[in-house]
Short mmCIF file of C-alpha atoms in Angstrom, two decimals:
data_model
loop_
_atom_site.label_atom_id
_atom_site.label_comp_id
_atom_site.label_asym_id
_atom_site.label_seq_id
_atom_site.Cartn_x
_atom_site.Cartn_y
_atom_site.Cartn_z
CA MET D 910 14.16 12.82 57.03
CA ASN D 911 12.29 13.92 60.15
CA VAL D 912 14.32 15.57 63.13
CA ALA D 913 12.78 16.85 66.33
CA GLY D 914 13.58 17.72 69.77
CA THR D 915 11.43 17.10 72.36
CA GLU D 916 8.33 18.71 70.32
CA LEU D 917 7.18 15.15 69.26
CA THR D 918 3.50 14.95 68.61
CA PRO D 919 1.67 12.17 70.62
CA SER D 920 1.45 10.01 67.40
CA GLN D 921 5.03 10.41 66.63
CA LEU D 922 6.07 9.37 70.21
CA TYR D 923 3.82 6.46 70.05
CA ASP D 924 5.12 5.27 66.68
CA ILE D 925 8.75 5.68 67.74
CA LEU D 926 8.11 3.75 71.09
CA HIS D 927 6.11 1.19 69.07
CA LEU D 928 9.18 0.49 66.81
CA ARG D 929 11.71 0.34 69.58
CA ALA D 930 9.56 -2.16 71.51
CA ASP D 931 8.80 -4.22 68.16
CA VAL D 932 12.53 -4.76 67.66
CA PHE D 933 14.31 -4.42 71.14
CA VAL D 934 11.71 -6.13 73.17
CA VAL D 935 9.84 -8.47 71.14
CA GLU D 936 12.13 -9.42 68.08
CA GLN D 937 15.29 -9.52 70.18
CA ASP D 938 13.54 -11.05 73.17
CA CYS D 939 14.91 -8.53 75.52
CA PRO D 940 12.51 -7.23 78.02
CA TYR D 941 13.99 -4.01 79.43
CA LEU D 942 12.74 -0.55 80.38
CA ASP D 943 13.03 1.54 77.17
CA LEU D 944 11.46 4.60 78.94
CA ASP D 945 14.64 6.24 80.55
CA GLY D 946 13.56 9.88 80.61
CA ARG D 947 15.87 10.92 78.09
CA ASP D 948 13.62 11.07 75.25
CA LEU D 949 11.88 14.19 76.80
CA LEU D 950 15.26 16.11 77.62
CA PRO D 951 15.26 19.59 75.86
CA ASP D 952 18.51 18.81 73.91
CA THR D 953 17.62 15.30 72.74
CA ARG D 954 17.30 15.14 69.09
CA HIS D 955 15.13 12.44 67.50
CA LEU D 956 15.73 11.36 63.86
CA TRP D 957 13.46 9.15 61.84
CA LEU D 958 12.24 7.91 58.36
CA THR D 959 9.09 6.86 57.46
CA ASP D 960 7.40 4.91 54.55
CA ASP D 961 3.95 3.74 54.03
CA ARG D 962 3.80 1.48 57.15
CA GLY D 963 4.98 4.53 59.61
CA ILE D 964 8.17 5.03 61.04
CA SER D 965 10.89 2.64 59.57
CA SER D 966 13.97 3.81 61.09
CA TYR D 967 15.01 5.88 64.12
CA LEU D 968 17.84 6.90 66.37
CA ARG D 969 18.29 9.60 68.96
CA VAL D 970 21.22 12.04 69.83
CA LEU D 971 21.81 12.97 73.40
CA THR D 972 23.96 15.61 74.71
CA GLU D 973 26.30 14.39 77.80
CA PRO D 974 29.02 16.28 79.31
CA GLY D 975 31.91 16.85 76.76
CA HIS D 976 30.20 14.72 74.06
CA TYR D 977 27.30 13.40 72.48
CA ARG D 978 25.70 9.92 72.75
CA ILE D 979 23.85 8.02 69.75
CA GLY D 980 21.22 5.51 70.81
CA ARG D 981 18.35 3.56 70.05
CA VAL D 982 19.24 2.81 66.52
CA VAL D 983 16.70 0.78 65.10
CA THR D 984 15.14 -0.25 61.89
CA ALA D 985 11.84 -1.94 61.33
CA ARG D 986 12.35 -5.62 60.02
CA HIS D 987 10.40 -4.97 56.81
CA ALA D 988 12.64 -1.97 56.07
CA ARG D 989 16.13 -3.39 56.53
CA GLY D 990 18.69 -3.57 53.80
CA GLN D 991 17.78 -0.22 52.46
CA GLY D 992 20.39 1.70 54.06
CA LEU D 993 18.02 3.70 56.42
CA ALA D 994 20.00 3.43 59.55
CA ALA D 995 23.09 4.75 57.53
CA ARG D 996 21.07 7.83 56.39
CA LEU D 997 20.12 8.59 59.96
CA MET D 998 23.70 8.02 61.23
CA THR D 999 24.95 10.37 58.63
CA GLU D 1000 22.56 12.98 59.73
CA ALA D 1001 23.33 12.24 63.56
CA LEU D 1002 27.00 13.13 62.64
CA GLU D 1003 25.96 16.48 61.08
CA ILE D 1004 24.32 17.20 64.47
CA VAL D 1005 27.37 16.00 66.26
CA GLY D 1006 29.74 17.96 63.96
CA ASP D 1007 33.50 18.10 65.38
CA ALA D 1008 32.49 16.79 68.90
CA ASP D 1009 33.31 13.59 70.12
CA SER D 1010 30.49 10.89 70.45
CA VAL D 1011 29.93 7.51 72.03
CA LEU D 1012 27.52 4.87 71.54
CA ASP D 1013 26.99 1.36 72.84
CA ALA D 1014 26.73 -0.97 70.02
CA GLN D 1015 25.45 -4.65 69.95
CA THR D 1016 28.62 -6.54 69.08
CA TYR D 1017 27.56 -7.87 65.75
CA ALA D 1018 27.06 -4.08 64.59
CA GLN D 1019 30.54 -3.07 65.17
CA GLY D 1020 31.48 -3.02 61.48
CA PHE D 1021 28.46 -0.77 60.72
CA TYR D 1022 29.32 1.89 63.03
CA ALA D 1023 33.15 1.57 62.16
CA LYS D 1024 32.03 2.81 58.65
CA PHE D 1025 31.08 6.19 60.47
CA GLY D 1026 34.48 6.41 62.44
CA TYR D 1027 33.50 4.68 65.62
CA VAL D 1028 36.14 2.67 67.34
CA PRO D 1029 35.62 -0.01 70.10
CA GLU D 1030 37.06 0.95 73.47
CA GLY D 1031 36.98 -1.41 76.54
CA ASP D 1032 35.51 -4.95 76.92
CA GLU D 1033 32.37 -6.34 75.59
CA PHE D 1034 29.49 -6.24 78.20
CA ASP D 1035 26.24 -7.91 78.52
CA GLU D 1036 23.38 -5.33 78.46
CA ASP D 1037 19.96 -6.90 79.14
CA GLY D 1038 21.13 -10.19 77.75
CA ILE D 1039 22.77 -8.98 74.51
CA MET D 1040 26.36 -8.43 74.23
CA HIS D 1041 27.47 -4.82 73.52
CA ILE D 1042 30.67 -2.85 73.22
CA THR D 1043 31.28 0.87 73.70
CA MET D 1044 32.50 2.69 70.57
CA TRP D 1045 33.82 6.19 70.35
CA ARG D 1046 34.29 8.59 67.62
CA ARG D 1047 36.80 11.05 68.85
CA VAL D 1048 37.50 13.98 66.69
CA ALA D 1049 37.58 17.05 68.80
CA ALA D 1050 41.30 16.50 69.83
CA ARG D 1051 42.13 15.94 66.02
CA THR D 1052 40.62 19.07 65.00
CA ARG D 1053 42.54 21.33 67.41
#
């Protein structure tokens, strides 16, 4: 497991962006602007797993006012079905700890995120041609 803040090497950043483009833009046929400036924020944490082909699974943890946001959860086509995203989510929740966290899940993936305590809130919405739903893991209020 690799974890980094903004101290990514150029090669690591390239590989991460390549994987995200391969899956989100090419495979899912969803042209969108992936570069949102948040990858370089000082408190962004990047988590990834590698195999002999390079980075095989990735996600990032962002700090937002009062909670964390997990995003860009992605696994290369050749590496799916091995539990890699689940390993990354487990590590992300170690970073999040007892804080609330949110993510915008593609609707078909709700069951995956529910395994980690995320609950849908609000209506489904179209983001760049793919249906999503906001899901929260609210633990801060329960731990007080």
